Tab-separated table of C-alpha atoms and ligand atoms in Angstrom:
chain	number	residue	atom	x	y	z
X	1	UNK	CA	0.000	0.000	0.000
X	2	UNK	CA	1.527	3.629	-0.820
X	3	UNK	CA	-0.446	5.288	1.597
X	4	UNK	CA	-1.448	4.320	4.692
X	5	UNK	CA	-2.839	6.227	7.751
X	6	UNK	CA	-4.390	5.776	11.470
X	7	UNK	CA	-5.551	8.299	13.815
X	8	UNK	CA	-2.748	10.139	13.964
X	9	UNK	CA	-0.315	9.845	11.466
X	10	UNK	CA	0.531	9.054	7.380
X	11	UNK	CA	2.502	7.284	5.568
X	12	UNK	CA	3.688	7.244	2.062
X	13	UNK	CA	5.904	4.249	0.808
X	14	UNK	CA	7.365	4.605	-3.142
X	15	UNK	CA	5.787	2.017	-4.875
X	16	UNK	CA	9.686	1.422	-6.291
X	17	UNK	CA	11.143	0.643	-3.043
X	18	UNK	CA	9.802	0.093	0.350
X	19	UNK	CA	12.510	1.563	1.802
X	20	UNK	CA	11.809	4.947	0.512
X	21	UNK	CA	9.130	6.796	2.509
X	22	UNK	CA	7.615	9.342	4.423
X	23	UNK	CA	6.000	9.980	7.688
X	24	UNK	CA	3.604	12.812	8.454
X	25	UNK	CA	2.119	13.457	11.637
X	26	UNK	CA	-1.497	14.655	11.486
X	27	UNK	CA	-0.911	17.269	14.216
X	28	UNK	CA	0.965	20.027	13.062
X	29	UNK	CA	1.049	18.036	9.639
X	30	UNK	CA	4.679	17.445	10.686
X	31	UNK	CA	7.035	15.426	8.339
X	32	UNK	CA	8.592	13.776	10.901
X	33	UNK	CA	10.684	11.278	8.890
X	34	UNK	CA	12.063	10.737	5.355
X	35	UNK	CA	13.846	7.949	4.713
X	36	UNK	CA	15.310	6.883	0.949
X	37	UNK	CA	16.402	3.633	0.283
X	38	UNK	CA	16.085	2.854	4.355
X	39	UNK	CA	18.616	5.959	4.811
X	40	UNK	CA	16.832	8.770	7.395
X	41	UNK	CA	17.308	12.140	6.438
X	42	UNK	CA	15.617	14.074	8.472
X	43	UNK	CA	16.984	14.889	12.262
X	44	UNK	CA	14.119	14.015	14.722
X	45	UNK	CA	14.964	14.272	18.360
X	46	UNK	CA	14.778	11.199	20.694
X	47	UNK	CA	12.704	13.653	23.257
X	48	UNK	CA	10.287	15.173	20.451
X	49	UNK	CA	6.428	14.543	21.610
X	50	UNK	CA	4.476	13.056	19.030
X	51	UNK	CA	1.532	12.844	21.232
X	52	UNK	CA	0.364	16.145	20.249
X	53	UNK	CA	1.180	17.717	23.535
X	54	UNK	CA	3.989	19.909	22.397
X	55	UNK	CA	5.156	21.232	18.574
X	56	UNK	CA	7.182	18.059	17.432
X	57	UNK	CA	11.483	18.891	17.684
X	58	UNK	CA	12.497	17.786	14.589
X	59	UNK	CA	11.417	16.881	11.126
X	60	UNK	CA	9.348	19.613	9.444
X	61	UNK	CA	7.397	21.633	11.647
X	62	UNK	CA	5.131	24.042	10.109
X	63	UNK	CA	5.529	27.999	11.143
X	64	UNK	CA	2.515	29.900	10.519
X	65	UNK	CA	1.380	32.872	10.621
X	66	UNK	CA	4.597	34.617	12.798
X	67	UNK	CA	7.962	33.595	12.965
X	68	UNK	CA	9.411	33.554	16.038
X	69	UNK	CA	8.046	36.099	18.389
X	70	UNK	CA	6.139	39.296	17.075
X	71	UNK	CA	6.272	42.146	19.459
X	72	UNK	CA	4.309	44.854	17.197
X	73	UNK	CA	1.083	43.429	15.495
X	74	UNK	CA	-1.908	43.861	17.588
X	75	UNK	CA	-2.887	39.721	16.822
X	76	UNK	CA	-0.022	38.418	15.668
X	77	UNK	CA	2.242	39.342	18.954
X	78	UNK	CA	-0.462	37.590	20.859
X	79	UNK	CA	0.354	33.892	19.646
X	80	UNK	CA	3.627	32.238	21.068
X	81	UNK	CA	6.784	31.879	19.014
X	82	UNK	CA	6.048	30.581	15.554
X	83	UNK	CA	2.229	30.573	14.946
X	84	UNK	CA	-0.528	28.461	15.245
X	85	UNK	CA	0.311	25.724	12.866
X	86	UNK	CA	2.818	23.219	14.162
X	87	UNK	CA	0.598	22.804	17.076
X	88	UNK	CA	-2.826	22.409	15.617
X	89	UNK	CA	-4.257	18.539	14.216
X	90	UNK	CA	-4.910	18.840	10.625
X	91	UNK	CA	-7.406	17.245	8.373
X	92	UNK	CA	-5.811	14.904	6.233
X	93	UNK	CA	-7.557	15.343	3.211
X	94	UNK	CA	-6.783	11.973	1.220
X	95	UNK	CA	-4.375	11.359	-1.902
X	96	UNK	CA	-4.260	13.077	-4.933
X	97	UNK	CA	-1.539	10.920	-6.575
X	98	UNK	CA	-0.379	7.201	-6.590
X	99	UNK	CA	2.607	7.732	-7.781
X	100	UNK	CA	4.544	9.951	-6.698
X	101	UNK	CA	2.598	9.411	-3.870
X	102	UNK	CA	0.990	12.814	-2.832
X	103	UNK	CA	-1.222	13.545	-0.061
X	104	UNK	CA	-3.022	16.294	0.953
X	105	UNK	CA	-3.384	18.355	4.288
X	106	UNK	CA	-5.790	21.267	5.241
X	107	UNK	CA	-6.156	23.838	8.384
X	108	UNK	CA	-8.854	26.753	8.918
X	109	UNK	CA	-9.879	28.514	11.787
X	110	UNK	CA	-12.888	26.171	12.240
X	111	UNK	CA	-10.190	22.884	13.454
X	112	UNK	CA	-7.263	24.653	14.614
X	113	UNK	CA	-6.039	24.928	18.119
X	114	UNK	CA	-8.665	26.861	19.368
X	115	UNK	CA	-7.100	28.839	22.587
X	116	UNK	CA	-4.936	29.905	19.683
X	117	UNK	CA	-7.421	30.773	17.009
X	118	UNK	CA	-8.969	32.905	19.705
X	119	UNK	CA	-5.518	34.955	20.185
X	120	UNK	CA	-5.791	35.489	16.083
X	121	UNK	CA	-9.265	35.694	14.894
X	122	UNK	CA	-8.517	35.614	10.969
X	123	UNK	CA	-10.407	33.756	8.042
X	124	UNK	CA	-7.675	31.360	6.608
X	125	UNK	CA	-7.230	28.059	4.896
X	126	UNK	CA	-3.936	26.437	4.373
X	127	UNK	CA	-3.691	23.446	2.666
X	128	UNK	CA	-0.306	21.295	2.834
X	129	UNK	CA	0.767	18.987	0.007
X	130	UNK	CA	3.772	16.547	0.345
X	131	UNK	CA	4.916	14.507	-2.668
X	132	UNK	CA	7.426	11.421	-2.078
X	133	UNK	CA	9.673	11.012	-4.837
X	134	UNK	CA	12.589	8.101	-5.849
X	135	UNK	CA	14.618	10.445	-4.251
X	136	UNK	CA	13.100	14.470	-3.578
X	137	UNK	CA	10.414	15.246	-1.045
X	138	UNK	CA	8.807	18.187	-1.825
X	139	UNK	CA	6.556	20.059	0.537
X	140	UNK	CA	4.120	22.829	-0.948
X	141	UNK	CA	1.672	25.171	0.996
X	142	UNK	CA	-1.466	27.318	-0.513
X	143	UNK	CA	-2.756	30.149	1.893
X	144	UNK	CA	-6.169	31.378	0.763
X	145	UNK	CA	-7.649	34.704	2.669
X	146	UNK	CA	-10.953	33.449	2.875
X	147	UNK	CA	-12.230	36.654	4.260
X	148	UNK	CA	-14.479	38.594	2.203
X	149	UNK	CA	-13.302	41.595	4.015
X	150	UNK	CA	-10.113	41.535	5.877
X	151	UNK	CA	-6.555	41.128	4.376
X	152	UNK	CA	-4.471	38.311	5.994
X	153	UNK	CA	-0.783	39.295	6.927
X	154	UNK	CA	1.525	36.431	7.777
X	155	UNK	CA	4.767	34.626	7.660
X	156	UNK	CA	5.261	31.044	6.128
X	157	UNK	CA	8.269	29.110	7.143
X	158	UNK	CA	9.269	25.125	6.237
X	159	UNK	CA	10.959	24.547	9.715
X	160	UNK	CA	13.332	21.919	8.274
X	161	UNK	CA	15.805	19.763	10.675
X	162	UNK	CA	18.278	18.156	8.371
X	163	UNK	CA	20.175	15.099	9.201
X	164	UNK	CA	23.753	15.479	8.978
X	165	UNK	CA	27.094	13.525	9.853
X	166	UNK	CA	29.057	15.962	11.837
X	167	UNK	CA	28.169	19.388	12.283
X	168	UNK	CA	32.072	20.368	12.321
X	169	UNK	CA	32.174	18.299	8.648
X	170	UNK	CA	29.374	20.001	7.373
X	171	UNK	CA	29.516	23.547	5.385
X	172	UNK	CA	26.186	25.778	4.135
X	173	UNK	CA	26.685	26.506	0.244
X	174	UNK	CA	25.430	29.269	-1.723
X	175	UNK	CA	24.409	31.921	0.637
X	176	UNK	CA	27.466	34.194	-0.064
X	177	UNK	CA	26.327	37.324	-0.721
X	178	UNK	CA	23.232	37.726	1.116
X	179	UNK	CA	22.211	40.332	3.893
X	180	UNK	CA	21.338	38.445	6.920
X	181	UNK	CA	19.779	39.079	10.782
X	182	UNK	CA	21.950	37.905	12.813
X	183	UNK	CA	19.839	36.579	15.964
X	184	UNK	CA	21.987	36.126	18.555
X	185	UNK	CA	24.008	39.254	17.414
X	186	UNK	CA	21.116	41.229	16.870
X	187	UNK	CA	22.562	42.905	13.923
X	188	UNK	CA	22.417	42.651	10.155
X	189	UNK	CA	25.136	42.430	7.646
X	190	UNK	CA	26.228	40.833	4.533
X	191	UNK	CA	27.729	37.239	4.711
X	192	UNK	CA	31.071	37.638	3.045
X	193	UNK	CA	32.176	34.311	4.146
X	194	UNK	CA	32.291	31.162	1.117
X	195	UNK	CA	30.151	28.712	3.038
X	196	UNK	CA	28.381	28.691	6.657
X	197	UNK	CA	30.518	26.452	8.718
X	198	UNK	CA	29.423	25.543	12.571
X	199	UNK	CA	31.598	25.798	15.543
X	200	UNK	CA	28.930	27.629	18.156
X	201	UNK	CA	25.279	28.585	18.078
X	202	UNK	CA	24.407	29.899	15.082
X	203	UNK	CA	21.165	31.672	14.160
X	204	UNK	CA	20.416	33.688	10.764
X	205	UNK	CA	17.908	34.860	8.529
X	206	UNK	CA	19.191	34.997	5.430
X	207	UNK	CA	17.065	37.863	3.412
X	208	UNK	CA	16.116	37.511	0.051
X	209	UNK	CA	18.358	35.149	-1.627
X	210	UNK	CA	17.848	34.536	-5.054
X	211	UNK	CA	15.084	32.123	-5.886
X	212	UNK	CA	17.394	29.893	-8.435
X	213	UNK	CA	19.878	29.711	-5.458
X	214	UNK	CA	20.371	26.032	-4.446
X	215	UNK	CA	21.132	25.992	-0.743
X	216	UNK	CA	23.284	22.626	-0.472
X	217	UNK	CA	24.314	21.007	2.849
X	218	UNK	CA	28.014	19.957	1.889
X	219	UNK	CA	29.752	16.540	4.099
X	220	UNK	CA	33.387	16.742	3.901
X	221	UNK	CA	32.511	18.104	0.144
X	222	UNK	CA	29.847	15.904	-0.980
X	223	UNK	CA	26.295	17.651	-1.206
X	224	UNK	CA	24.024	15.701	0.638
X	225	UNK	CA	21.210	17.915	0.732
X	226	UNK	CA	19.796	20.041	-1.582
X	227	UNK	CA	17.146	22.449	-0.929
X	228	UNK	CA	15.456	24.276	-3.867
X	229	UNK	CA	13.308	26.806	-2.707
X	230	UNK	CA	9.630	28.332	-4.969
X	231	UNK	CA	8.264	31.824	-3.243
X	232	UNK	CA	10.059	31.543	-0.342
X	233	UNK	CA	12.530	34.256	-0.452
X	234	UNK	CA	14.301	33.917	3.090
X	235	UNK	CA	16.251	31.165	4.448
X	236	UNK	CA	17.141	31.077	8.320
X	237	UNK	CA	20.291	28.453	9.470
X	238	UNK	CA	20.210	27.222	12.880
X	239	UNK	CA	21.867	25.155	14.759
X	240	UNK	CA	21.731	24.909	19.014
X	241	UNK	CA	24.447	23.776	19.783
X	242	UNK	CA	25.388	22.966	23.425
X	243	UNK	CA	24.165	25.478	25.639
X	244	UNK	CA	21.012	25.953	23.583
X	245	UNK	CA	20.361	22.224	23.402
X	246	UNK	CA	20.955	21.803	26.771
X	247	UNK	CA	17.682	24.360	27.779
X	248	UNK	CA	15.340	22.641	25.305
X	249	UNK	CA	13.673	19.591	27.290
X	250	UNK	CA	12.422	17.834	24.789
X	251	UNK	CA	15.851	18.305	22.488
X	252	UNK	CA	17.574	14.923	22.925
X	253	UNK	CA	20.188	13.487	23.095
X	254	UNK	CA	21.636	16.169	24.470
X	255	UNK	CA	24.655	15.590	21.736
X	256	UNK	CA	22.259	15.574	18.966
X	257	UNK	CA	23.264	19.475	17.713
X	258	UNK	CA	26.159	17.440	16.278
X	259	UNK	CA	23.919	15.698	13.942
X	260	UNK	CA	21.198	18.189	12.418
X	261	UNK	CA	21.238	21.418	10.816
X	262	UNK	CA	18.454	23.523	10.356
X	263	UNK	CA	17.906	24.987	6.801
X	264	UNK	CA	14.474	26.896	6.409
X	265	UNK	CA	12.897	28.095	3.928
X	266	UNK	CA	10.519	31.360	3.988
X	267	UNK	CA	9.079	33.834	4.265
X	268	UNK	CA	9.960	35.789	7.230
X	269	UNK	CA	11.687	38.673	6.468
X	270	UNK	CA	8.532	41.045	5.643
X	271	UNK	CA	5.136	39.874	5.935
X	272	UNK	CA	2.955	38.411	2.768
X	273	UNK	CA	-0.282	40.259	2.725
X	274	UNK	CA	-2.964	38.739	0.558
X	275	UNK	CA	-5.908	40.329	-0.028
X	276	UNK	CA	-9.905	39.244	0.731
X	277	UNK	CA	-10.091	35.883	-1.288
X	278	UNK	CA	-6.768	36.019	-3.034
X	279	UNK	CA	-3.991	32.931	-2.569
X	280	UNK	CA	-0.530	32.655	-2.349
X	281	UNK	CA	1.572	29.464	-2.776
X	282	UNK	CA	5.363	28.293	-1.640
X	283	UNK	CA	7.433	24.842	-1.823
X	284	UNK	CA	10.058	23.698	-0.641
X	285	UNK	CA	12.138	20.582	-2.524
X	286	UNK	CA	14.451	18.671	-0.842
X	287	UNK	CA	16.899	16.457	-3.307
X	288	UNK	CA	19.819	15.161	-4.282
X	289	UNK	CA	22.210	17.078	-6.875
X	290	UNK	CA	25.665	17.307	-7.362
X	291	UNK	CA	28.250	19.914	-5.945
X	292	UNK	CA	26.995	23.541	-7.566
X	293	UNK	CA	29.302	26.251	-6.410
X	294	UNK	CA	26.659	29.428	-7.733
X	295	UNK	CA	28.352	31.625	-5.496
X	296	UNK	CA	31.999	32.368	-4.092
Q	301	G6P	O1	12.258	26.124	20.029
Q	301	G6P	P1	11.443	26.527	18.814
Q	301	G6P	O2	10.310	27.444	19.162
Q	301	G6P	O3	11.001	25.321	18.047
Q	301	G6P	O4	12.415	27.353	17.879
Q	301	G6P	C1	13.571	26.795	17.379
Q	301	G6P	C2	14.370	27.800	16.566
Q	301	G6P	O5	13.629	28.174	15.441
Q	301	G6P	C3	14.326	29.011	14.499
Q	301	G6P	O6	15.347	28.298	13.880
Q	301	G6P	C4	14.841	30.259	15.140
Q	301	G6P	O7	15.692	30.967	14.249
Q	301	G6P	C5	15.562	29.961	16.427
Q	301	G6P	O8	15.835	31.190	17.085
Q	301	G6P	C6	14.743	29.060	17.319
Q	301	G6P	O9	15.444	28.780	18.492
């Protein structure tokens, strides 16, 4: 069977291999593993809930409609860090391919976490598609303002933990160039450096890298992630490291920053506005490809 589900999670299976699939977890519709050819490549910590209490560490959490903390909008500063999405249960809305197996997601005010919902009292609909491929998973999101009134003003953000070998091995290709936020410095300036390497916490919103930018995770020079990114303009890289792991209970082990890097795709930076009844859509593709140096 390519698609099998239960109460609370999904799974897709390539009908080439049974090796090769995904697993989505209804609440939050969190991608919480991807494994090709029996090879996981997606971090997911030993401590993440995936009983719905908490928003699941690891994987592919959902961040929607604020990234990280707002302070200014009169709604939007009112929901805790990251939105409302990763910690609602969405309706999984059934296939719409065999193969590549696709699946479909959807969240609206009417089934979302509803202390939250009442914090941010906007007419919305998202729905989530993820497509298993031989070898890509690609993750796309519609947002429809379903107000006949009101605009909608959000953030979308693909909070993706990628599985990696060793942090100090692993280098952050074709970002050179970009402005960035610097979180933990609070500042902003322009990344002059070839790659992002890792030897501390690390924290940045890339702003507005080109859209035909590959961002490739790079082990000891092979590219084992590639991350081709469709309306999502912004691109934060985190990674915890000790001190940070070390405060986040359900981040475990407490060793595991050596083995994930964060690379996520959005749309963060400024916020989309759409208009009563008007849609926007985003994806993010995660592949394989060889070495592509765009930038030095
Ligand atoms: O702990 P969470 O709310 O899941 O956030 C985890 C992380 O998300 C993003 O990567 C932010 O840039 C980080 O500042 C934050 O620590």
């Amino acid at each position: 069977m390519p698609i099998t589900q239960n109460d609370t999670e999904v799974i897709l299976t390539h009908p080439d291999n049974d090796a090769t699939n995904v697993k989505i977890l209804k609440y939050g519709a969190t991608v919480f593993s991807w494994q090709i050819n029996g090879q996981e490549q997606l971090w997911l910590s030993q401590g993440a809930k995936l009983d719905g209490s908490k928003p699941v560490r690891g994987g592919i959490p959902l961040v929607f409609p604020v990234f990280g903390k707002n302070t200014d909008d009169e709604y939007l500063s009112k929901l805790p860090q990251h939105g409302l999405a990763r910690n609602s249960t969405w309706e999984f809305l059934g296939q719409v391919s065999a193969n590549p197996p696709t699946v479909q997601f959807g969240l609206g005010p009417e089934i979302a976490n509803e202390d939250l919902v009442k914090l941010w009292p906007m007419d919305f609909s998202l729905v989530l598609t993820v497509e298993l491929g031989p070898e890509h998973l690609k993750t796309s999101i519609e947002v429809e303002n379903t107000s006949s009134t009101q605009p909608l003003k959000f953030n979308w953000l693909f909070h993706t933990y990628l599985k990696v070998n060793d942090i100090e091995d692993t280098l952050v290709s074709n970002l050179t160039g970009s402005k960035l936020y610097d979180q933990l410095l609070k500042e902003s300036y322009l990344d002059k450096q070839p790659a992002v390497t890792f030897h501390e916490e690390l924290d940045r919103i890339y702003q507005n890298v080109e859209g035909d930018r590959l961002i490739q995770v790079v082990d000891k020079g092979t590219p084992i992630h590639t991350v081709k990114r469709h309306n999502l303009p912004d691109a934060v890289v985190w990674n915890p490291w000790i001190e940070k792991s070390k405060g986040m209970g359900d981040f475990e082990p407490k060793s595991g920053y050596k083995e994930m890097v964060c690379v996520e795709p959005g749309h963060v930076h400024n916020f989309i506005t759409l208009n009563a009844g008007e849609k926007w859509d985003a994806y993010q593709l995660l592949y394989k490809d060889e070495l592509k140096y765009q930038v030095v």
